[in-house]
Amino acid sequence: MGCPAGNKLSQTMTAPELRRAPLEEVLAGLNGPQREAVEHAEGPLLIFAGAGSGKTRVLTSRIAWLVANHKVWPDRLLAVTFTNKAAREMRARVERLVGAGAQQMWVGTFHATAVRVLRREAERLGLSKQFVIFDEDDTRAALKRVLDDLHLDQKRYPPSLIGHAISQAKNELVTPGSYPNRNYFDEIVRRCYVRYEELLRRSGGLDFDDLLVFWVRLLQNHEEALAKWRDRFRHVLVDEYQDTNHVQYVLVNLLAQEHRNLAVVGDVDQSIHGLRGADMRNIMDLQKGYPGAKVVRLAQNYRTSQAILDAAAHVLRHSAERAEKRLWTERLGGEKVTAIQAYNEVEEAEFVADEIERLRRRENRGYSDFAILYRTNAQSRAFEDVLARRRIPYRLVGGIRFWERREVKDLLAYLRFVFNPADAISFARIVNVPRRKVGPVSADAVVAAAAVGEGLAALSLLDVIERGDIPGVPRAALAPLESFRRQVESLRSVVGALHPSELIDHVVELIGLEAHYQDGTLQGEARLENLRELRGLAEEFDTLPPDEALEAFLTEVALVSDVDAYDENGEGVTLITLHMVKGLEFPVVFLVGVEEGLLPHARALEEPDGSQMAEERRLCYVGITRARDRLYLSCAFRRHLYGRSQPAFPSRFLGEIPQALMSSPGTGAAPVPPPRSEYRQRFTERSVQAAPVPPPVQRFKAGERVEHPSFGAGVVVKTTLTRTDEELVVKFDAKGLKILSGTLAPLKKL
DNA sequence: AGCGCTCAGCTTTTT
DNA sequence: GCTGAGCGCT
C-alpha cells in the first residue's frame, strides 16, 4: 500500500516547504554522462540506461536538480513510472534532496495518474465521479457475462482471449466502431467489445485500459483541458520508456509536444512486455518526434561483476563467440557463472538450498542476499517446499495474490457496491454471498431490468429491487433480494460517517461474513485472517476525512500489485518471477529452470517470426543482470509439469554463454544444451513419445563403454528404466558425469 | 437452487 | 494437479 496522505497532499496547494539542495549535493558522485543527463536544462532528453547503470539515481537527481536549481515547482512536474513501488521510491529519494515539497510532485504510474486526472475532470467527460476501477478479475467476470448474453461458447471463445483482444484494441485507441472486421473472430470480438463497453458504462466502471483511453479522450476532445494539463506539467519524465504502448505514447506526446520538456529513460534490452503491447519503437524513434533531442548513454554498470555481465551480453546477442558489449564495469573478474543440471525440480531446489546455507556460512551472507528467479509462478512450489522443510525463511512475491483471494474480493465488492450501487459486477458477486437463495438467474434478471430504460444507469439496481416484480425473477427470490437491498441501504446511510476500517467492521458484522467463511477448516481460518489483514490495510486510510477515504481506499487497492508490497529490507530468500524482478538486485541470484520450454517458454518456440524468442532472451538477460556477485543457472533433467514428470532439456541460452565464463561445482553435471540443429528433431521426438509409448528397452548396462558426439568416450555408471525411458548416468573421460536419456541421446556403443 | 460428478485445458503479464 | 464448465439429480 502506498501512502494515502501523499495523494491528498499534492492535491491541496499548500505553500511548499522547498529546500534548495546545494548543487554539490545533488550532483555528488555522478559520472560524466549521468551528470549530463541531470543537468540538461530544457528540451527533449533521451537517456539510454543499461542495466545497473544508476538510472533511478539519475532520474531522481534530475528532478531534484530541476526543482532546486531550475526553478520548477514540484507540482509542475510529472514523473511516470511503471509500478507504484518505483513511484514511491522516487518520491522518497527526491524528498531527501529537496524536502517536503517533493510531496507535491506528480509521481505515479500511468494508471494512478490517470485516476487523479479523471476524478477531477469527470464532469467534462460525462463520467460519474464515483467511477470504480475494474481489475482483471472483474473484467473477466464482465466478459463472461457478455459471452453469456451473446450466447457464445466460452470454450470456443475463451474470455481471456477476447479480453486480450479488447485490451489490445484499447491500447491502440481502436473503438468498437472502428474495430476491424477481417475475419469471423474479429466479428466476435467486435460484438463482445460493444457489449462489454455498454456493461462497463452502465456499471460506472473503468477497466485499466479505459483509464488511459479516457485520459487521451479528455486531452483530444477538450481544448481547455489540454491547455490546462500541458501548462501544469511543464516537465514530463517517463521511466521504463521501452515498455510504453501506443496509448501511453500518445498521452506523453499530448502532454509534452508543445513545451518539449520531455525526458525519457529506457533500455531496449530490458523490454519484456511485448504481450502488453509495449512497443520499443517508442524509444527508438523518439528523435523523430523530437528532433534535436539530447541523447545520453549510461553504459557503466555499477552492480554486476565482469564475468556475469559478459554472460548476460552473450545471451542477449545469442552467440558464444562474439557479443557486442554495451555495458562495462570496473568490477573486473569476479566469480564465474555456475551452471548445474539437477535430476528434477526437487533436487534443483535442494541444490539451491544447499548453496544458500553454504554461502551463508562461508561468506557470512544473510538470507535476504539471495533471490530465486523463475519463468513461471508454478515453479515456486518446489522451492517453497524445500525451503520450508529446511527452515529457511523466504518471501514469495506474486503467485496467488492477496488482492485476488475470494474473501478479499468479496469484501471489497461490498465496499464497492456501497460506494457505487450501479456496479453490476460487484452486485453479481455479492448478492448471494453469503447464500441468500438468489441464484445467477435472478441476479442477471435484476441487472437486465436495470439496463432497460434510457441513458446510463437510468434505474439503479437498488431501485429495480425496491420496485419489486422484476421480469425473470422467481417470486421466491424477491424477499431475499429486498433484505439484501435494505442491508446495502443501511450501509450507504453510514458510509459517509465511518472510517474505512470501521466500515469494514460494520460490513463484516452486518452481513455475517465471519460466520460465512468460518467453516472449521484451516482454509476458513486463513480467509478470516485475510479479512483482518484487509482491515489493517484500510486503517491507513482512517486519517482521511470519512467522505473521501473510501474512494481513496478503493482506488488504491485497485491499482496495487504485489511487487509494490515488496520490502527491500525484509528478511528471507526472495522467490520471484523474471517479469517482476526487473528493477531489483541481489548479491546472489539463482536463475532456475533454464530449460527449453520454460526459458525460452514453450509459447515462444511455436512462434514463427522469432519476436517472442527475442523477448525470452531479454527476459533471461534481465534475470542475469540482477546478480551482483554470484550467479547460478540451473536446469533439471526431468521436470514435473501438469501433474506428470517429463524429460527436460537445458536451454539454448546456456549454450550461448562461453565455457570460459562458466564453472561447474562437484555436485551434479554441467548442463549442455543440444546443438541447435537438433532442437526441432528432439522436440518432435518428445511429442511423439506422448503418443502410444513404445515400452522402453534396456539397451545399456553399467560398465559398458559408449561414445557421444559432443562428450566423447565414456563409461556407463548406472542405468534406470522408467515408464517411458531409459535413464543413463555416464562418466565421460573428458567431460565428467552426465545424465542422459537412453532413447534420445545419440549414444554409440564402443 | 444447490450438490456432486466428469472432463478439458492450462500455467507469461508492470496496471 | 488444479480450476471451471456442463450436466444430471435431488
Tab-separated table of C-alpha atoms in Angstrom, chain A residues 126-128 130-132 134 142 145-146 149 194-206 210 214 417 420-427 443-462 464:
chain	number	residue	atom	x	y	z
A	126	GLY	CA	-19.690	12.923	-18.646
A	127	LEU	CA	-18.250	10.356	-16.303
A	128	SER	CA	-19.623	9.544	-12.889
A	130	GLN	CA	-17.959	7.707	-8.393
A	131	PHE	CA	-16.439	5.520	-11.056
A	132	VAL	CA	-14.970	2.259	-9.861
A	134	PHE	CA	-12.426	-2.917	-12.755
A	142	ALA	CA	-17.831	-8.913	-17.107
A	145	ARG	CA	-21.496	-12.183	-18.703
A	146	VAL	CA	-21.115	-10.651	-22.145
A	149	ASP	CA	-25.605	-12.649	-23.178
A	194	VAL	CA	-19.523	-3.277	-27.971
A	195	ARG	CA	-21.444	-5.107	-25.302
A	196	TYR	CA	-18.586	-5.052	-22.824
A	197	GLU	CA	-18.348	-1.288	-23.120
A	198	GLU	CA	-22.080	-0.957	-22.509
A	199	LEU	CA	-21.838	-3.088	-19.406
A	200	LEU	CA	-18.894	-1.088	-18.087
A	201	ARG	CA	-20.516	2.279	-18.713
A	202	ARG	CA	-23.759	1.157	-17.104
A	203	SER	CA	-21.839	-0.100	-14.107
A	204	GLY	CA	-19.960	3.148	-13.746
A	205	GLY	CA	-16.755	1.201	-14.173
A	206	LEU	CA	-13.498	1.779	-15.989
A	210	ASP	CA	-10.025	2.789	-20.003
A	214	PHE	CA	-10.363	8.363	-21.231
A	417	PHE	CA	-21.226	-1.674	-4.335
A	420	ASN	CA	-21.361	2.804	-6.352
A	421	PRO	CA	-24.668	0.880	-6.492
A	422	ALA	CA	-24.571	0.845	-10.299
A	423	ASP	CA	-21.686	-1.630	-10.261
A	424	ALA	CA	-23.325	-4.707	-11.750
A	425	ILE	CA	-20.225	-6.849	-11.467
A	426	SER	CA	-19.844	-6.293	-7.745
A	427	PHE	CA	-23.575	-6.779	-7.318
A	443	ALA	CA	-29.118	-11.722	-10.287
A	444	ASP	CA	-28.916	-11.480	-14.069
A	445	ALA	CA	-32.572	-10.550	-14.280
A	446	VAL	CA	-32.044	-7.636	-11.885
A	447	VAL	CA	-29.099	-6.392	-13.917
A	448	ALA	CA	-31.075	-6.788	-17.123
A	449	ALA	CA	-34.044	-4.895	-15.677
A	450	ALA	CA	-31.779	-2.019	-14.678
A	451	ALA	CA	-30.305	-1.959	-18.157
A	452	VAL	CA	-33.698	-1.409	-19.721
A	453	GLY	CA	-34.567	2.222	-19.900
A	454	GLU	CA	-32.688	5.039	-21.396
A	455	GLY	CA	-29.343	6.580	-20.555
A	456	LEU	CA	-26.676	5.402	-18.230
A	457	ALA	CA	-27.940	3.686	-15.122
A	458	ALA	CA	-31.402	5.105	-15.637
A	459	LEU	CA	-32.661	2.897	-12.847
A	460	SER	CA	-30.158	1.739	-10.299
A	461	LEU	CA	-30.007	-1.889	-9.312
A	462	LEU	CA	-31.341	-0.964	-5.905
A	464	VAL	CA	-35.165	-2.112	-9.511
